[in-house]
Amino acid sequence: MNLRNASHAILPVIAVLCVLTGLLPGPDLAALWERIWPILLFVTAMTVVTDLLFSAGVFERIIAGSARLAGGRTLVLWLVTVLLAVACTVFFSLDTTAVLLTPLVVLLARRAGLPPLPFAVTIVWLANTASLLLPVSNLTNLLVQQRLQLSPSAFAELVYGPAVVGVVVPCAVLLLIFRRHLVGRFSPAPSRAADDRVLLRCGYVVLALLLPALVSGIPVALSATLAAVVLTVLFAVRRRDALTFRLIPVNPLLLALSLFVLVTAAHAQGLDAFLAPAAGTGEGLTDLLQLAAAGAAGANAVNNLPAYLALEPAAGSPLRLAALLIGVNLGPLVTPWGSLATLLWAERLRSLGLHIRWVPFGLIGLLVTSLMLPAAVAALWLSGA
């Protein structure tokens, strides 16, 4: 049993025990559920939307169009991959980028006769580090948006400086590492014809309407749910066999819910006082960097979601919450369990016959993080000073 499967089996049991034994008191559990049910609904609906858009061929056609746009130039193809990874992460979340774009870019590189590793690493790094700009980009962002009651535009205004750093620094390092693989030209492979043109066109329409809705200020759970319902009806008419219970992300939902319960129970038992020295106080540059570093260390140690939940009470202001997001969103580049997106990415690569050497991956990730976090925190501090 691998690490992710073990966590799926064990953590829900421990969470239930916390509730049954009273480690998580009933009022705290009720308050937790009131806070997280819209977030869990959004995650479910967006998973259905992205999987059905994938089945309709929308993402495959976008990737194929990107290859044509590159005009046979490898560097341009990589730059287009960067744009796709950033856009997908910002609007659909880091997990969507890891699950959907990874196989597409790997297959695209192979068909073009290019080494797939530079494109694959680009996807996983940007899935994590580009997940700072909008509330929908990361589950941790949704928690901050809910706590601060910010509109999507106000949230973006708070974190836009660090969000830019989270894209520029990893891309600069990627260019340096893979510079020899990103020169020259390639021959684009012909794209596959759509299985159902009606579903494809309807998928484009749903996507075109959903993206602005996600940043409009309309509750994101409502926008995503409406899109999921529309696509489900379309598939029920055109391709019913695609509608299976596997569209519901049961394991990620159980994992997220279990982590919410466990960390809330830990807070009820005094976790705040234990973590206070590591989180620090204040909004000076050093204070914000300390909090971001604690978030990054926690994310690489146990995963970014429990790291955020554990440190959230110590981040009592918008600026400190943003610093914590820098740590838990931009930081988990060192260990494979730092974020669920990295684990999903690694599984996709294994299914494609690619295996990652985790020690070099972690060392380079540590280098990127050590450069990126101070720059991102400085950008946040300057914008909030």
CSV table of C-alpha atoms in Angstrom, one decimal:
chain,number,residue,atom,x,y,z
A,1,MET,CA,0.0,0.0,0.0
A,2,ASN,CA,1.5,3.4,-1.0
A,3,LEU,CA,1.5,6.5,1.2
A,4,ARG,CA,-1.6,8.1,-0.4
A,5,ASN,CA,-3.7,4.9,-0.3
A,6,ALA,CA,-2.7,4.4,3.4
A,7,SER,CA,-3.7,7.9,4.3
A,8,HIS,CA,-7.1,7.4,2.5
A,9,ALA,CA,-7.6,4.2,4.6
A,10,ILE,CA,-6.4,5.4,8.0
A,11,LEU,CA,-7.1,9.1,8.3
A,12,PRO,CA,-10.9,8.9,8.0
A,13,VAL,CA,-10.9,6.2,10.8
A,14,ILE,CA,-8.9,8.5,13.1
A,15,ALA,CA,-11.1,11.5,12.3
A,16,VAL,CA,-14.2,9.5,13.3
A,17,LEU,CA,-12.6,8.4,16.5
A,18,CYS,CA,-11.8,12.1,17.3
A,19,VAL,CA,-15.5,12.9,17.0
A,20,LEU,CA,-16.7,9.8,18.9
A,21,THR,CA,-14.3,10.3,21.8
A,22,GLY,CA,-15.1,14.0,22.1
A,23,LEU,CA,-11.6,15.2,21.1
A,24,LEU,CA,-13.5,17.4,18.6
A,25,PRO,CA,-16.4,18.8,20.6
A,26,GLY,CA,-19.9,18.9,18.9
A,27,PRO,CA,-20.1,22.7,18.6
A,28,ASP,CA,-16.6,22.8,17.0
A,29,LEU,CA,-17.7,20.1,14.6
A,30,ALA,CA,-20.9,22.0,13.7
A,31,ALA,CA,-18.9,25.2,13.1
A,32,LEU,CA,-16.4,23.4,11.0
A,33,TRP,CA,-19.1,21.9,8.8
A,34,GLU,CA,-20.8,25.2,8.3
A,35,ARG,CA,-17.4,26.6,7.1
A,36,ILE,CA,-16.3,23.8,4.8
A,37,TRP,CA,-19.4,22.4,3.1
A,38,PRO,CA,-19.5,25.1,0.3
A,39,ILE,CA,-15.8,24.4,-0.3
A,40,LEU,CA,-16.3,20.7,-0.6
A,41,LEU,CA,-19.3,21.2,-2.9
A,42,PHE,CA,-17.1,23.4,-5.1
A,43,VAL,CA,-14.3,20.8,-5.2
A,44,THR,CA,-16.8,18.1,-6.2
A,45,ALA,CA,-18.5,20.2,-8.9
A,46,MET,CA,-15.2,21.4,-10.4
A,47,THR,CA,-13.9,17.8,-10.6
A,48,VAL,CA,-17.1,16.8,-12.5
A,49,VAL,CA,-16.7,19.8,-14.8
A,50,THR,CA,-13.1,19.2,-15.6
A,51,ASP,CA,-13.5,15.5,-16.1
A,52,LEU,CA,-16.4,16.0,-18.5
A,53,LEU,CA,-14.6,18.7,-20.4
A,54,PHE,CA,-11.7,16.3,-20.7
A,55,SER,CA,-14.1,13.6,-22.0
A,56,ALA,CA,-15.6,16.1,-24.5
A,57,GLY,CA,-12.1,16.7,-25.9
A,58,VAL,CA,-11.8,20.3,-24.9
A,59,PHE,CA,-8.4,20.1,-23.2
A,60,GLU,CA,-6.9,17.9,-25.8
A,61,ARG,CA,-8.0,20.3,-28.6
A,62,ILE,CA,-6.5,23.2,-26.6
A,63,ILE,CA,-3.2,21.4,-26.3
A,64,ALA,CA,-3.2,20.5,-30.0
A,65,GLY,CA,-3.9,24.1,-30.9
A,66,SER,CA,-1.1,25.2,-28.7
A,67,ALA,CA,1.3,22.9,-30.5
A,68,ARG,CA,0.3,24.4,-33.8
A,69,LEU,CA,0.7,27.9,-32.3
A,70,ALA,CA,4.3,27.1,-31.5
A,71,GLY,CA,5.1,26.9,-35.2
A,72,GLY,CA,7.5,24.0,-34.7
A,73,ARG,CA,9.8,25.9,-32.2
A,74,THR,CA,10.6,24.0,-29.1
A,75,LEU,CA,11.1,27.0,-26.8
A,76,VAL,CA,7.8,28.5,-27.9
A,77,LEU,CA,6.0,25.2,-27.2
A,78,TRP,CA,7.5,25.3,-23.7
A,79,LEU,CA,6.3,28.9,-23.2
A,80,VAL,CA,2.8,27.9,-24.4
A,81,THR,CA,2.9,25.0,-21.9
A,82,VAL,CA,3.8,27.5,-19.2
A,83,LEU,CA,0.8,29.7,-20.1
A,84,LEU,CA,-1.5,26.7,-20.2
A,85,ALA,CA,-0.3,25.4,-16.8
A,86,VAL,CA,-0.7,28.9,-15.2
A,87,ALA,CA,-4.1,29.4,-16.7
A,88,CYS,CA,-5.4,26.0,-15.7
A,89,THR,CA,-4.0,26.3,-12.2
A,90,VAL,CA,-5.4,29.8,-11.7
A,91,PHE,CA,-8.9,29.0,-12.9
A,92,PHE,CA,-9.3,25.3,-12.2
A,93,SER,CA,-6.9,24.5,-9.3
A,94,LEU,CA,-3.5,22.9,-9.0
A,95,ASP,CA,-5.0,19.3,-8.8
A,96,THR,CA,-6.7,19.8,-12.1
A,97,THR,CA,-3.5,20.9,-13.7
A,98,ALA,CA,-1.6,17.9,-12.3
A,99,VAL,CA,-4.3,15.4,-13.4
A,100,LEU,CA,-5.4,16.7,-16.8
A,101,LEU,CA,-2.4,18.5,-18.3
A,102,THR,CA,0.3,16.0,-17.3
A,103,PRO,CA,-0.7,13.2,-19.6
A,104,LEU,CA,-1.5,15.7,-22.4
A,105,VAL,CA,1.8,17.5,-22.4
A,106,VAL,CA,3.8,14.2,-22.0
A,107,LEU,CA,2.0,12.6,-25.0
A,108,LEU,CA,2.4,15.9,-27.0
A,109,ALA,CA,6.2,15.9,-26.3
A,110,ARG,CA,6.6,12.3,-27.3
A,111,ARG,CA,4.6,12.7,-30.5
A,112,ALA,CA,6.8,15.7,-31.4
A,113,GLY,CA,10.0,13.7,-30.6
A,114,LEU,CA,10.9,15.9,-27.6
A,115,PRO,CA,12.0,14.8,-24.1
A,116,PRO,CA,8.9,14.9,-21.9
A,117,LEU,CA,10.7,15.6,-18.6
A,118,PRO,CA,11.1,19.4,-19.0
A,119,PHE,CA,7.4,19.7,-19.8
A,120,ALA,CA,6.3,17.4,-17.0
A,121,VAL,CA,8.4,19.2,-14.4
A,122,THR,CA,7.0,22.5,-15.6
A,123,ILE,CA,3.5,21.3,-15.0
A,124,VAL,CA,4.0,20.1,-11.4
A,125,TRP,CA,6.1,23.1,-10.4
A,126,LEU,CA,3.5,25.6,-11.8
A,127,ALA,CA,0.6,23.6,-10.5
A,128,ASN,CA,1.9,24.4,-7.0
A,129,THR,CA,3.5,27.8,-7.4
A,130,ALA,CA,0.9,29.4,-9.7
A,131,SER,CA,-1.9,28.5,-7.3
A,132,LEU,CA,-1.9,31.8,-5.4
A,133,LEU,CA,-3.8,34.3,-7.5
A,134,LEU,CA,-7.5,33.4,-7.2
A,135,PRO,CA,-9.5,31.8,-4.5
A,136,VAL,CA,-10.4,28.9,-6.8
A,137,SER,CA,-6.7,28.1,-7.5
A,138,ASN,CA,-6.2,26.2,-4.3
A,139,LEU,CA,-8.3,24.9,-1.4
A,140,THR,CA,-6.2,26.9,1.0
A,141,ASN,CA,-7.1,30.1,-0.9
A,142,LEU,CA,-10.8,29.3,-0.5
A,143,LEU,CA,-10.3,29.0,3.2
A,144,VAL,CA,-8.6,32.5,3.3
A,145,GLN,CA,-11.2,34.1,1.1
A,146,GLN,CA,-14.0,32.7,3.3
A,147,ARG,CA,-12.3,33.9,6.5
A,148,LEU,CA,-11.6,37.4,5.2
A,149,GLN,CA,-14.9,37.6,3.2
A,150,LEU,CA,-13.0,38.9,0.1
A,151,SER,CA,-14.2,39.1,-3.4
A,152,PRO,CA,-12.0,37.4,-6.1
A,153,SER,CA,-10.6,40.7,-7.2
A,154,ALA,CA,-9.8,41.8,-3.6
A,155,PHE,CA,-8.1,38.5,-3.0
A,156,ALA,CA,-6.0,38.9,-6.1
A,157,GLU,CA,-5.1,42.4,-5.1
A,158,LEU,CA,-3.8,41.1,-1.8
A,159,VAL,CA,-1.5,38.4,-3.4
A,160,TYR,CA,-0.8,39.6,-6.9
A,161,GLY,CA,2.9,40.4,-6.2
A,162,PRO,CA,3.8,37.0,-4.6
A,163,ALA,CA,1.7,35.3,-7.4
A,164,VAL,CA,3.9,36.9,-10.1
A,165,VAL,CA,7.0,35.8,-8.2
A,166,GLY,CA,5.6,32.3,-8.0
A,167,VAL,CA,5.5,32.0,-11.8
A,168,VAL,CA,8.6,34.0,-12.7
A,169,VAL,CA,11.2,32.3,-10.4
A,170,PRO,CA,10.3,28.7,-11.2
A,171,CYS,CA,10.2,29.4,-14.9
A,172,ALA,CA,13.6,31.1,-14.8
A,173,VAL,CA,15.1,28.0,-13.0
A,174,LEU,CA,13.4,25.7,-15.4
A,175,LEU,CA,14.9,27.6,-18.4
A,176,LEU,CA,18.3,27.4,-16.8
A,177,ILE,CA,18.1,23.6,-16.0
A,178,PHE,CA,16.5,22.5,-19.3
A,179,ARG,CA,18.0,25.1,-21.7
A,180,ARG,CA,19.7,22.5,-23.9
A,181,HIS,CA,16.4,20.6,-24.3
A,182,LEU,CA,14.4,23.7,-25.2
A,183,VAL,CA,16.2,24.7,-28.4
A,184,GLY,CA,15.6,23.6,-32.0
A,185,ARG,CA,12.5,22.7,-33.8
A,186,PHE,CA,9.9,19.9,-33.8
A,187,SER,CA,7.2,18.6,-36.1
A,188,PRO,CA,3.7,18.9,-34.7
A,189,ALA,CA,1.7,15.7,-34.8
A,190,PRO,CA,-1.7,15.9,-36.4
A,191,SER,CA,-4.6,16.3,-33.9
A,192,ARG,CA,-7.2,13.6,-33.5
A,193,ALA,CA,-10.7,14.3,-34.7
A,194,ALA,CA,-13.3,15.0,-32.0
A,195,ASP,CA,-15.5,12.0,-31.1
A,196,ASP,CA,-18.6,14.2,-30.7
A,197,ARG,CA,-18.5,17.7,-32.2
A,198,VAL,CA,-21.7,18.7,-30.4
A,199,LEU,CA,-20.2,17.9,-27.0
A,200,LEU,CA,-17.0,19.6,-27.9
A,201,ARG,CA,-18.7,22.8,-28.9
A,202,CYS,CA,-21.0,22.8,-25.9
A,203,GLY,CA,-17.9,22.2,-23.7
A,204,TYR,CA,-16.3,25.3,-25.2
A,205,VAL,CA,-19.4,27.3,-24.4
A,206,VAL,CA,-19.5,26.0,-20.8
A,207,LEU,CA,-15.8,26.8,-20.4
A,208,ALA,CA,-16.2,30.3,-21.8
A,209,LEU,CA,-19.1,31.1,-19.4
A,210,LEU,CA,-17.6,29.4,-16.4
A,211,LEU,CA,-14.2,31.2,-16.4
A,212,PRO,CA,-15.6,34.8,-16.0
A,213,ALA,CA,-18.2,33.5,-13.5
A,214,LEU,CA,-15.4,32.2,-11.2
A,215,VAL,CA,-13.9,35.7,-10.9
A,216,SER,CA,-17.2,37.6,-11.0
A,217,GLY,CA,-18.0,37.5,-7.2
A,218,ILE,CA,-20.8,35.0,-7.7
A,219,PRO,CA,-20.3,32.2,-5.1
A,220,VAL,CA,-17.8,29.8,-6.8
A,221,ALA,CA,-19.7,26.7,-5.5
A,222,LEU,CA,-22.8,28.0,-7.3
A,223,SER,CA,-21.0,28.7,-10.6
A,224,ALA,CA,-19.3,25.3,-10.6
A,225,THR,CA,-22.4,23.4,-9.7
A,226,LEU,CA,-24.4,25.0,-12.5
A,227,ALA,CA,-21.7,24.1,-15.0
A,228,ALA,CA,-21.6,20.5,-13.6
A,229,VAL,CA,-25.3,20.2,-14.0
A,230,VAL,CA,-25.3,21.5,-17.6
A,231,LEU,CA,-22.5,19.2,-18.6
A,232,THR,CA,-24.1,16.2,-16.9
A,233,VAL,CA,-27.4,16.8,-18.8
A,234,LEU,CA,-25.5,17.1,-22.1
A,235,PHE,CA,-23.6,13.9,-21.5
A,236,ALA,CA,-26.8,12.1,-20.4
A,237,VAL,CA,-28.2,12.9,-23.8
A,238,ARG,CA,-25.1,12.4,-25.9
A,239,ARG,CA,-22.8,10.0,-24.1
A,240,ARG,CA,-24.4,8.4,-21.0
A,241,ASP,CA,-21.6,5.9,-20.5
A,242,ALA,CA,-19.3,8.7,-19.4
A,243,LEU,CA,-21.5,9.4,-16.4
A,244,THR,CA,-20.1,7.1,-13.7
A,245,PHE,CA,-19.7,7.4,-9.9
A,246,ARG,CA,-16.0,7.8,-10.6
A,247,LEU,CA,-16.6,11.4,-11.5
A,248,ILE,CA,-17.2,12.1,-7.8
A,249,PRO,CA,-13.8,12.6,-6.1
A,250,VAL,CA,-14.6,10.4,-3.1
A,251,ASN,CA,-11.0,9.8,-1.9
A,252,PRO,CA,-9.8,13.4,-2.1
A,253,LEU,CA,-13.0,14.5,-0.4
A,254,LEU,CA,-12.6,12.0,2.4
A,255,LEU,CA,-8.9,13.0,2.8
A,256,ALA,CA,-9.7,16.7,2.9
A,257,LEU,CA,-12.6,16.2,5.4
A,258,SER,CA,-10.5,14.0,7.6
A,259,LEU,CA,-7.7,16.5,7.7
A,260,PHE,CA,-10.2,19.3,8.5
A,261,VAL,CA,-11.5,17.2,11.4
A,262,LEU,CA,-8.1,16.1,12.7
A,263,VAL,CA,-6.5,19.6,12.7
A,264,THR,CA,-9.6,21.2,14.2
A,265,ALA,CA,-9.5,18.5,17.0
A,266,ALA,CA,-5.8,19.3,17.5
A,267,HIS,CA,-6.7,23.0,17.9
A,268,ALA,CA,-9.3,22.1,20.4
A,269,GLN,CA,-6.6,20.3,22.4
A,270,GLY,CA,-4.2,23.2,22.5
A,271,LEU,CA,-2.3,23.0,19.2
A,272,ASP,CA,-2.3,26.8,18.9
A,273,ALA,CA,0.0,27.3,21.9
A,274,PHE,CA,2.4,24.6,20.7
A,275,LEU,CA,2.8,26.2,17.2
A,276,ALA,CA,2.9,29.8,18.3
A,277,PRO,CA,6.7,30.1,18.6
A,278,ALA,CA,7.2,28.7,15.1
A,279,ALA,CA,4.6,31.1,13.6
A,280,GLY,CA,5.8,34.2,15.3
A,281,THR,CA,3.9,37.5,15.5
A,282,GLY,CA,3.8,40.8,13.7
A,283,GLU,CA,3.8,42.0,10.1
A,284,GLY,CA,7.4,43.1,9.6
A,285,LEU,CA,9.4,41.5,6.8
A,286,THR,CA,11.2,39.1,9.2
A,287,ASP,CA,7.9,38.1,10.9
A,288,LEU,CA,6.2,37.4,7.5
A,289,LEU,CA,9.2,35.4,6.3
A,290,GLN,CA,9.1,33.3,9.5
A,291,LEU,CA,5.5,32.5,9.0
A,292,ALA,CA,5.9,31.6,5.3
A,293,ALA,CA,8.9,29.4,6.2
A,294,ALA,CA,6.9,27.6,8.9
A,295,GLY,CA,4.1,27.0,6.3
A,296,ALA,CA,6.6,25.7,3.7
A,297,ALA,CA,8.3,23.4,6.3
A,298,GLY,CA,4.9,22.1,7.4
A,299,ALA,CA,3.7,21.5,3.9
A,300,ASN,CA,6.8,19.5,3.0
A,301,ALA,CA,6.6,17.6,6.3
A,302,VAL,CA,2.9,16.6,6.3
A,303,ASN,CA,1.1,18.2,3.3
A,304,ASN,CA,0.1,21.8,2.5
A,305,LEU,CA,-3.6,21.5,3.7
A,306,PRO,CA,-2.9,20.4,7.3
A,307,ALA,CA,0.0,22.8,7.4
A,308,TYR,CA,-2.3,25.7,6.6
A,309,LEU,CA,-5.0,24.6,9.0
A,310,ALA,CA,-2.5,24.1,11.8
A,311,LEU,CA,-1.0,27.6,11.4
A,312,GLU,CA,-4.2,29.5,10.4
A,313,PRO,CA,-5.0,30.7,14.0
A,314,ALA,CA,-1.5,32.3,14.2
A,315,ALA,CA,-2.1,34.3,11.0
A,316,GLY,CA,-4.6,36.8,12.4
A,317,SER,CA,-4.5,39.5,9.7
A,318,PRO,CA,-4.8,39.6,5.9
A,319,LEU,CA,-1.1,40.2,5.5
A,320,ARG,CA,-0.1,37.3,7.7
A,321,LEU,CA,-2.7,35.0,6.1
A,322,ALA,CA,-1.2,35.9,2.7
A,323,ALA,CA,2.3,35.1,4.1
A,324,LEU,CA,1.0,31.7,5.2
A,325,LEU,CA,-0.4,31.1,1.8
A,326,ILE,CA,3.0,31.9,0.3
A,327,GLY,CA,4.5,29.2,2.4
A,328,VAL,CA,1.9,26.4,1.9
A,329,ASN,CA,1.2,27.1,-1.8
A,330,LEU,CA,4.7,28.0,-3.2
A,331,GLY,CA,6.7,25.9,-0.7
A,332,PRO,CA,5.8,22.3,-1.3
A,333,LEU,CA,8.3,21.5,-4.0
A,334,VAL,CA,10.7,19.4,-2.0
A,335,THR,CA,8.8,16.2,-0.9
A,336,PRO,CA,6.3,14.2,-3.1
A,337,TRP,CA,3.7,14.4,-0.4
A,338,GLY,CA,4.0,18.2,0.0
A,339,SER,CA,0.7,18.6,-2.0
A,340,LEU,CA,-1.9,16.2,-3.3
A,341,ALA,CA,-1.2,17.7,-6.8
A,342,THR,CA,2.4,16.4,-6.7
A,343,LEU,CA,1.2,12.9,-5.7
A,344,LEU,CA,-1.4,12.9,-8.5
A,345,TRP,CA,1.3,14.1,-11.0
A,346,ALA,CA,3.7,11.3,-10.0
A,347,GLU,CA,0.9,8.7,-10.4
A,348,ARG,CA,0.1,10.0,-13.9
A,349,LEU,CA,3.8,9.9,-14.8
A,350,ARG,CA,4.1,6.3,-13.6
A,351,SER,CA,1.1,5.3,-15.7
A,352,LEU,CA,2.9,6.8,-18.7
A,353,GLY,CA,6.2,5.0,-18.0
A,354,LEU,CA,8.1,7.9,-16.5
A,355,HIS,CA,9.7,7.7,-13.1
A,356,ILE,CA,11.0,10.6,-11.1
A,357,ARG,CA,14.3,10.5,-9.1
A,358,TRP,CA,13.0,12.1,-5.9
A,359,VAL,CA,16.3,13.1,-4.4
A,360,PRO,CA,17.4,15.4,-7.3
A,361,PHE,CA,13.8,16.6,-7.6
A,362,GLY,CA,13.8,17.5,-3.9
A,363,LEU,CA,17.2,19.2,-3.9
A,364,ILE,CA,16.3,21.4,-6.9
A,365,GLY,CA,12.9,22.1,-5.4
A,366,LEU,CA,14.6,23.2,-2.2
A,367,LEU,CA,16.8,25.6,-4.2
A,368,VAL,CA,13.8,27.1,-6.0
A,369,THR,CA,11.9,27.4,-2.7
A,370,SER,CA,14.9,29.1,-1.0
A,371,LEU,CA,14.9,31.7,-3.8
A,372,MET,CA,11.2,32.1,-4.3
A,373,LEU,CA,9.9,32.4,-0.7
A,374,PRO,CA,12.0,35.4,0.3
A,375,ALA,CA,11.2,37.2,-3.0
A,376,ALA,CA,7.5,36.5,-2.7
A,377,VAL,CA,7.4,37.6,1.0
A,378,ALA,CA,9.3,40.8,0.1
A,379,ALA,CA,6.8,41.5,-2.7
A,380,LEU,CA,3.9,41.0,-0.2
A,381,TRP,CA,5.5,43.2,2.5
A,382,LEU,CA,6.2,46.0,0.0
A,383,SER,CA,2.7,45.9,-1.3
A,384,GLY,CA,1.3,46.0,2.2
A,385,ALA,CA,3.8,48.4,3.7
